[in-house]
Amino acid sequence: MIVTVSGMAGSGKGATSRLFAQTFNFRYIDFGLLFRFAAYCFNEQRLEPLMSMNQNGRLEVSPQFTRISLDGHDLAPYLRSEEAAALTSRYASDPASFAVMTSWAENYVLSFASGNLICDGRNCGTEIFSNAELKFFLTCHFLTRASRRWRELREQKPQLSYREVCQSMRDRDSLDKSRMYAPARQPVGAVVINTARLSIEQVVSVMKSHVRF
């Protein structure tokens, strides 16, 4: 069974998906992080390694996606930054780049994962795993999302201001929603959950009510 969780940055899809996976013994897939890794490879002109690195052992991903290492160097801190998010949005706006990035990430997931999967990412449930058995779309007010994102990012960058995060998210949201190809949107048939006033545990409880184990 494949469950997808999508939504804009700060909607809670990552934390919710991880808790769901732990609670119900699903394999967690941070598709957004894989997608950012693919964009990183594009930017570093590593297109050929992108297609083969999961076969030759150069790429290592920890079970909970806390680490994603290339040649022994952990890229996860960079890939979770606003800089990497903006870079990924630019590459995702190009149909050819998006197709290669999506194909690699989907093949990577399916090459090692089996059984029940829960995948989170902006395009999960639309262009990515569009035939998933169950789809969720998380949403909440922009300022709530920005506050969550700021609290997350300032652990690595204490000097980062809330205003900077708001501006970065507005720019990224605008680009992702307005691009001509594969814009970020609510998947058809998705269960919509407003997470603004819900704890992570409460969101998972709502999700559970829609799952037929």
PDB file of C-alpha atoms in Angstrom:
ATOM      1  CA  MET A   1       0.000   0.000   0.000  1.00  0.00           C
ATOM      2  CA  ILE A   2       1.256   3.481  -0.871  1.00  0.00           C
ATOM      3  CA  VAL A   3       0.031   6.498   1.102  1.00  0.00           C
ATOM      4  CA  THR A   4       1.009   9.998  -0.064  1.00  0.00           C
ATOM      5  CA  VAL A   5       1.091  13.154   2.036  1.00  0.00           C
ATOM      6  CA  SER A   6       1.415  16.495   0.272  1.00  0.00           C
ATOM      7  CA  GLY A   7       1.077  20.163   1.188  1.00  0.00           C
ATOM      8  CA  MET A   8       3.112  23.340   1.155  1.00  0.00           C
ATOM      9  CA  ALA A   9       6.156  23.907   3.388  1.00  0.00           C
ATOM     10  CA  GLY A  10       5.273  24.051   7.074  1.00  0.00           C
ATOM     11  CA  SER A  11       1.964  22.214   6.700  1.00  0.00           C
ATOM     12  CA  GLY A  12       3.321  19.371   8.823  1.00  0.00           C
ATOM     13  CA  LYS A  13       3.637  16.653   6.204  1.00  0.00           C
ATOM     14  CA  GLY A  14       7.127  15.491   7.243  1.00  0.00           C
ATOM     15  CA  ALA A  15       6.567  15.180  10.987  1.00  0.00           C
ATOM     16  CA  THR A  16       3.132  13.663  10.456  1.00  0.00           C
ATOM     17  CA  SER A  17       4.376  11.111   7.934  1.00  0.00           C
ATOM     18  CA  ARG A  18       7.240  10.017  10.191  1.00  0.00           C
ATOM     19  CA  LEU A  19       4.934   9.492  13.171  1.00  0.00           C
ATOM     20  CA  PHE A  20       2.415   7.633  11.004  1.00  0.00           C
ATOM     21  CA  ALA A  21       5.190   5.341   9.748  1.00  0.00           C
ATOM     22  CA  GLN A  22       6.406   4.607  13.273  1.00  0.00           C
ATOM     23  CA  THR A  23       2.905   4.028  14.608  1.00  0.00           C
ATOM     24  CA  PHE A  24       1.654   1.700  11.883  1.00  0.00           C
ATOM     25  CA  ASN A  25       4.920   0.100  10.729  1.00  0.00           C
ATOM     26  CA  PHE A  26       4.999   1.748   7.292  1.00  0.00           C
ATOM     27  CA  ARG A  27       8.232   2.528   5.469  1.00  0.00           C
ATOM     28  CA  TYR A  28       8.761   6.301   5.512  1.00  0.00           C
ATOM     29  CA  ILE A  29       9.950   7.996   2.319  1.00  0.00           C
ATOM     30  CA  ASP A  30      10.971  11.663   2.313  1.00  0.00           C
ATOM     31  CA  PHE A  31      10.391  12.141  -1.398  1.00  0.00           C
ATOM     32  CA  GLY A  32      10.941  15.876  -1.103  1.00  0.00           C
ATOM     33  CA  LEU A  33      14.476  15.297   0.179  1.00  0.00           C
ATOM     34  CA  LEU A  34      15.215  12.847  -2.640  1.00  0.00           C
ATOM     35  CA  PHE A  35      13.920  15.428  -5.096  1.00  0.00           C
ATOM     36  CA  ARG A  36      16.206  18.083  -3.604  1.00  0.00           C
ATOM     37  CA  PHE A  37      19.117  15.680  -3.864  1.00  0.00           C
ATOM     38  CA  ALA A  38      18.358  15.205  -7.562  1.00  0.00           C
ATOM     39  CA  ALA A  39      18.293  18.998  -8.030  1.00  0.00           C
ATOM     40  CA  TYR A  40      21.650  19.214  -6.242  1.00  0.00           C
ATOM     41  CA  CYS A  41      23.095  16.691  -8.702  1.00  0.00           C
ATOM     42  CA  PHE A  42      21.703  18.674 -11.612  1.00  0.00           C
ATOM     43  CA  ASN A  43      23.267  21.844 -10.291  1.00  0.00           C
ATOM     44  CA  GLU A  44      26.616  20.107  -9.734  1.00  0.00           C
ATOM     45  CA  GLN A  45      26.421  18.610 -13.240  1.00  0.00           C
ATOM     46  CA  ARG A  46      26.337  15.071 -11.885  1.00  0.00           C
ATOM     47  CA  LEU A  47      23.635  13.735 -14.183  1.00  0.00           C
ATOM     48  CA  GLU A  48      25.354  10.446 -14.989  1.00  0.00           C
ATOM     49  CA  PRO A  49      26.081   9.578 -11.337  1.00  0.00           C
ATOM     50  CA  LEU A  50      22.444  10.369 -10.516  1.00  0.00           C
ATOM     51  CA  MET A  51      21.302   7.467 -12.670  1.00  0.00           C
ATOM     52  CA  SER A  52      23.787   4.942 -11.291  1.00  0.00           C
ATOM     53  CA  MET A  53      24.836   5.951  -7.785  1.00  0.00           C
ATOM     54  CA  ASN A  54      22.248   3.821  -5.992  1.00  0.00           C
ATOM     55  CA  GLN A  55      23.733   0.755  -7.717  1.00  0.00           C
ATOM     56  CA  ASN A  56      27.397   1.498  -7.003  1.00  0.00           C
ATOM     57  CA  GLY A  57      27.020   2.381  -3.318  1.00  0.00           C
ATOM     58  CA  ARG A  58      27.913   6.067  -3.582  1.00  0.00           C
ATOM     59  CA  LEU A  59      24.531   7.117  -2.216  1.00  0.00           C
ATOM     60  CA  GLU A  60      23.501   6.235   1.349  1.00  0.00           C
ATOM     61  CA  VAL A  61      20.156   7.165   2.873  1.00  0.00           C
ATOM     62  CA  SER A  62      19.323   6.466   6.521  1.00  0.00           C
ATOM     63  CA  PRO A  63      15.982   4.730   7.266  1.00  0.00           C
ATOM     64  CA  GLN A  64      14.331   7.889   8.622  1.00  0.00           C
ATOM     65  CA  PHE A  65      16.035  10.157   6.044  1.00  0.00           C
ATOM     66  CA  THR A  66      17.967  11.950   8.775  1.00  0.00           C
ATOM     67  CA  ARG A  67      21.072  11.485   6.609  1.00  0.00           C
ATOM     68  CA  ILE A  68      21.529  11.393   2.847  1.00  0.00           C
ATOM     69  CA  SER A  69      25.194  10.954   1.995  1.00  0.00           C
ATOM     70  CA  LEU A  70      27.087  11.075  -1.281  1.00  0.00           C
ATOM     71  CA  ASP A  71      30.603   9.625  -1.197  1.00  0.00           C
ATOM     72  CA  GLY A  72      30.489   9.758   2.612  1.00  0.00           C
ATOM     73  CA  HIS A  73      29.446  13.420   2.852  1.00  0.00           C
ATOM     74  CA  ASP A  74      26.102  14.063   4.569  1.00  0.00           C
ATOM     75  CA  LEU A  75      24.092  16.514   2.470  1.00  0.00           C
ATOM     76  CA  ALA A  76      20.912  16.482   4.588  1.00  0.00           C
ATOM     77  CA  PRO A  77      21.605  19.795   6.427  1.00  0.00           C
ATOM     78  CA  TYR A  78      22.087  21.597   3.109  1.00  0.00           C
ATOM     79  CA  LEU A  79      19.164  19.854   1.412  1.00  0.00           C
ATOM     80  CA  ARG A  80      16.807  21.020   4.173  1.00  0.00           C
ATOM     81  CA  SER A  81      17.844  24.667   3.755  1.00  0.00           C
ATOM     82  CA  GLU A  82      15.831  27.406   2.050  1.00  0.00           C
ATOM     83  CA  GLU A  83      18.652  27.719  -0.491  1.00  0.00           C
ATOM     84  CA  ALA A  84      18.176  24.099  -1.573  1.00  0.00           C
ATOM     85  CA  ALA A  85      14.395  24.573  -1.636  1.00  0.00           C
ATOM     86  CA  ALA A  86      14.690  27.537  -3.997  1.00  0.00           C
ATOM     87  CA  LEU A  87      17.146  25.665  -6.210  1.00  0.00           C
ATOM     88  CA  THR A  88      14.789  22.683  -6.447  1.00  0.00           C
ATOM     89  CA  SER A  89      11.834  24.899  -7.365  1.00  0.00           C
ATOM     90  CA  ARG A  90      13.804  26.364 -10.254  1.00  0.00           C
ATOM     91  CA  TYR A  91      14.767  22.968 -11.654  1.00  0.00           C
ATOM     92  CA  ALA A  92      11.258  21.593 -11.124  1.00  0.00           C
ATOM     93  CA  SER A  93       9.934  24.402 -13.337  1.00  0.00           C
ATOM     94  CA  ASP A  94      11.709  22.869 -16.327  1.00  0.00           C
ATOM     95  CA  PRO A  95       9.734  19.896 -17.751  1.00  0.00           C
ATOM     96  CA  ALA A  96      12.826  17.991 -18.909  1.00  0.00           C
ATOM     97  CA  SER A  97      14.607  18.362 -15.562  1.00  0.00           C
ATOM     98  CA  PHE A  98      11.453  17.529 -13.627  1.00  0.00           C
ATOM     99  CA  ALA A  99      10.937  14.339 -15.646  1.00  0.00           C
ATOM    100  CA  VAL A 100      14.491  13.095 -14.995  1.00  0.00           C
ATOM    101  CA  MET A 101      14.377  14.012 -11.289  1.00  0.00           C
ATOM    102  CA  THR A 102      10.999  12.347 -10.815  1.00  0.00           C
ATOM    103  CA  SER A 103      11.956   9.202 -12.713  1.00  0.00           C
ATOM    104  CA  TRP A 104      15.172   8.749 -10.712  1.00  0.00           C
ATOM    105  CA  ALA A 105      13.497   9.338  -7.338  1.00  0.00           C
ATOM    106  CA  GLU A 106      10.573   7.011  -8.079  1.00  0.00           C
ATOM    107  CA  ASN A 107      12.904   4.264  -9.310  1.00  0.00           C
ATOM    108  CA  TYR A 108      15.104   4.712  -6.251  1.00  0.00           C
ATOM    109  CA  VAL A 109      12.141   4.311  -3.918  1.00  0.00           C
ATOM    110  CA  LEU A 110      10.729   1.285  -5.727  1.00  0.00           C
ATOM    111  CA  SER A 111      14.131  -0.409  -6.009  1.00  0.00           C
ATOM    112  CA  PHE A 112      14.574  -0.915  -2.295  1.00  0.00           C
ATOM    113  CA  ALA A 113      11.170  -0.422  -0.721  1.00  0.00           C
ATOM    114  CA  SER A 114       8.399  -2.965  -0.515  1.00  0.00           C
ATOM    115  CA  GLY A 115       5.272  -3.407   1.540  1.00  0.00           C
ATOM    116  CA  ASN A 116       3.472  -0.411   3.000  1.00  0.00           C
ATOM    117  CA  LEU A 117       4.975   2.999   2.171  1.00  0.00           C
ATOM    118  CA  ILE A 118       4.105   6.529   3.237  1.00  0.00           C
ATOM    119  CA  CYS A 119       5.681   9.223   1.040  1.00  0.00           C
ATOM    120  CA  ASP A 120       5.674  12.956   1.657  1.00  0.00           C
ATOM    121  CA  GLY A 121       6.432  15.720  -0.833  1.00  0.00           C
ATOM    122  CA  ARG A 122       4.733  18.609  -2.606  1.00  0.00           C
ATOM    123  CA  ASN A 123       4.007  16.635  -5.772  1.00  0.00           C
ATOM    124  CA  CYS A 124       3.254  13.316  -4.091  1.00  0.00           C
ATOM    125  CA  GLY A 125      -0.193  12.171  -5.146  1.00  0.00           C
ATOM    126  CA  THR A 126      -0.190  14.256  -8.341  1.00  0.00           C
ATOM    127  CA  GLU A 127       2.739  13.667 -10.721  1.00  0.00           C
ATOM    128  CA  ILE A 128       4.404  11.295  -8.231  1.00  0.00           C
ATOM    129  CA  PHE A 129       2.548   8.124  -7.206  1.00  0.00           C
ATOM    130  CA  SER A 130      -0.649   9.478  -8.736  1.00  0.00           C
ATOM    131  CA  ASN A 131      -2.248   6.026  -8.390  1.00  0.00           C
ATOM    132  CA  ALA A 132      -1.574   5.743  -4.654  1.00  0.00           C
ATOM    133  CA  GLU A 133      -4.300   3.937  -2.723  1.00  0.00           C
ATOM    134  CA  LEU A 134      -4.673   6.812  -0.268  1.00  0.00           C
ATOM    135  CA  LYS A 135      -3.741  10.471  -0.521  1.00  0.00           C
ATOM    136  CA  PHE A 136      -3.678  13.206   2.112  1.00  0.00           C
ATOM    137  CA  PHE A 137      -3.301  16.950   1.581  1.00  0.00           C
ATOM    138  CA  LEU A 138      -2.306  19.002   4.636  1.00  0.00           C
ATOM    139  CA  THR A 139      -3.082  22.682   4.799  1.00  0.00           C
ATOM    140  CA  CYS A 140      -3.075  25.617   7.231  1.00  0.00           C
ATOM    141  CA  HIS A 141      -2.724  29.417   7.297  1.00  0.00           C
ATOM    142  CA  PHE A 142       0.463  30.839   5.766  1.00  0.00           C
ATOM    143  CA  LEU A 143       1.635  32.537   8.980  1.00  0.00           C
ATOM    144  CA  THR A 144       1.276  29.270  10.887  1.00  0.00           C
ATOM    145  CA  ARG A 145       3.325  27.486   8.260  1.00  0.00           C
ATOM    146  CA  ALA A 146       5.966  30.214   8.324  1.00  0.00           C
ATOM    147  CA  SER A 147       6.244  30.058  12.127  1.00  0.00           C
ATOM    148  CA  ARG A 148       6.747  26.300  12.011  1.00  0.00           C
ATOM    149  CA  ARG A 149       9.362  26.607   9.269  1.00  0.00           C
ATOM    150  CA  TRP A 150      11.220  29.364  11.138  1.00  0.00           C
ATOM    151  CA  ARG A 151      11.404  27.288  14.332  1.00  0.00           C
ATOM    152  CA  GLU A 152      12.767  24.374  12.319  1.00  0.00           C
ATOM    153  CA  LEU A 153      15.395  26.361  10.430  1.00  0.00           C
ATOM    154  CA  ARG A 154      16.715  28.486  13.288  1.00  0.00           C
ATOM    155  CA  GLU A 155      18.161  25.364  14.947  1.00  0.00           C
ATOM    156  CA  GLN A 156      20.773  25.426  12.178  1.00  0.00           C
ATOM    157  CA  LYS A 157      20.765  29.170  11.550  1.00  0.00           C
ATOM    158  CA  PRO A 158      19.991  31.073  14.780  1.00  0.00           C
ATOM    159  CA  GLN A 159      20.500  34.388  12.993  1.00  0.00           C
ATOM    160  CA  LEU A 160      17.702  33.669  10.501  1.00  0.00           C
ATOM    161  CA  SER A 161      14.823  36.081  10.984  1.00  0.00           C
ATOM    162  CA  TYR A 162      11.131  35.270  10.797  1.00  0.00           C
ATOM    163  CA  ARG A 163      10.757  37.953   8.121  1.00  0.00           C
ATOM    164  CA  GLU A 164      13.373  36.282   5.939  1.00  0.00           C
ATOM    165  CA  VAL A 165      11.614  32.934   6.223  1.00  0.00           C
ATOM    166  CA  CYS A 166       8.258  34.509   5.323  1.00  0.00           C
ATOM    167  CA  GLN A 167       9.690  36.143   2.214  1.00  0.00           C
ATOM    168  CA  SER A 168      11.471  32.968   1.138  1.00  0.00           C
ATOM    169  CA  MET A 169       8.311  30.898   1.579  1.00  0.00           C
ATOM    170  CA  ARG A 170       6.149  33.415  -0.283  1.00  0.00           C
ATOM    171  CA  ASP A 171       8.551  33.368  -3.219  1.00  0.00           C
ATOM    172  CA  ARG A 172       8.750  29.589  -3.235  1.00  0.00           C
ATOM    173  CA  ASP A 173       4.984  29.104  -2.868  1.00  0.00           C
ATOM    174  CA  SER A 174       4.366  31.501  -5.745  1.00  0.00           C
ATOM    175  CA  LEU A 175       6.840  29.746  -8.022  1.00  0.00           C
ATOM    176  CA  ASP A 176       5.604  26.247  -7.179  1.00  0.00           C
ATOM    177  CA  LYS A 177       1.924  27.109  -7.597  1.00  0.00           C
ATOM    178  CA  SER A 178       2.256  29.173 -10.787  1.00  0.00           C
ATOM    179  CA  ARG A 179       4.722  27.160 -12.857  1.00  0.00           C
ATOM    180  CA  MET A 180       3.283  25.892 -16.127  1.00  0.00           C
ATOM    181  CA  TYR A 181       4.461  22.316 -15.651  1.00  0.00           C
ATOM    182  CA  ALA A 182       3.586  20.182 -12.610  1.00  0.00           C
ATOM    183  CA  PRO A 183       2.470  23.008 -10.281  1.00  0.00           C
ATOM    184  CA  ALA A 184       2.019  22.219  -6.595  1.00  0.00           C
ATOM    185  CA  ARG A 185      -1.664  21.474  -6.075  1.00  0.00           C
ATOM    186  CA  GLN A 186      -4.120  19.343  -4.145  1.00  0.00           C
ATOM    187  CA  PRO A 187      -4.219  15.780  -5.531  1.00  0.00           C
ATOM    188  CA  VAL A 188      -7.492  14.559  -6.969  1.00  0.00           C
ATOM    189  CA  GLY A 189      -9.307  12.447  -4.387  1.00  0.00           C
ATOM    190  CA  ALA A 190      -7.069  13.511  -1.497  1.00  0.00           C
ATOM    191  CA  VAL A 191      -8.334  13.739   2.071  1.00  0.00           C
ATOM    192  CA  VAL A 192      -7.803  17.367   3.151  1.00  0.00           C
ATOM    193  CA  ILE A 193      -6.718  17.996   6.750  1.00  0.00           C
ATOM    194  CA  ASN A 194      -6.309  21.477   8.233  1.00  0.00           C
ATOM    195  CA  THR A 195      -3.424  21.079  10.685  1.00  0.00           C
ATOM    196  CA  ALA A 196      -3.486  24.604  12.157  1.00  0.00           C
ATOM    197  CA  ARG A 197      -5.040  23.626  15.504  1.00  0.00           C
ATOM    198  CA  LEU A 198      -4.111  19.946  15.589  1.00  0.00           C
ATOM    199  CA  SER A 199      -1.130  18.260  17.190  1.00  0.00           C
ATOM    200  CA  ILE A 200       0.867  15.784  15.141  1.00  0.00           C
ATOM    201  CA  GLU A 201      -0.758  12.952  17.087  1.00  0.00           C
ATOM    202  CA  GLN A 202      -4.229  14.316  16.292  1.00  0.00           C
ATOM    203  CA  VAL A 203      -3.432  14.572  12.574  1.00  0.00           C
ATOM    204  CA  VAL A 204      -2.236  10.958  12.564  1.00  0.00           C
ATOM    205  CA  SER A 205      -5.443   9.935  14.328  1.00  0.00           C
ATOM    206  CA  VAL A 206      -7.487  11.579  11.570  1.00  0.00           C
ATOM    207  CA  MET A 207      -5.383   9.826   8.949  1.00  0.00           C
ATOM    208  CA  LYS A 208      -5.855   6.467  10.669  1.00  0.00           C
ATOM    209  CA  SER A 209      -9.628   6.784  10.354  1.00  0.00           C
ATOM    210  CA  HIS A 210      -9.243   6.703   6.553  1.00  0.00           C
ATOM    211  CA  VAL A 211      -6.864   3.728   6.349  1.00  0.00           C
ATOM    212  CA  ARG A 212      -8.174   0.221   5.743  1.00  0.00           C
ATOM    213  CA  PHE A 213      -5.453  -2.047   7.092  1.00  0.00           C
TER     214      PHE A 213
END
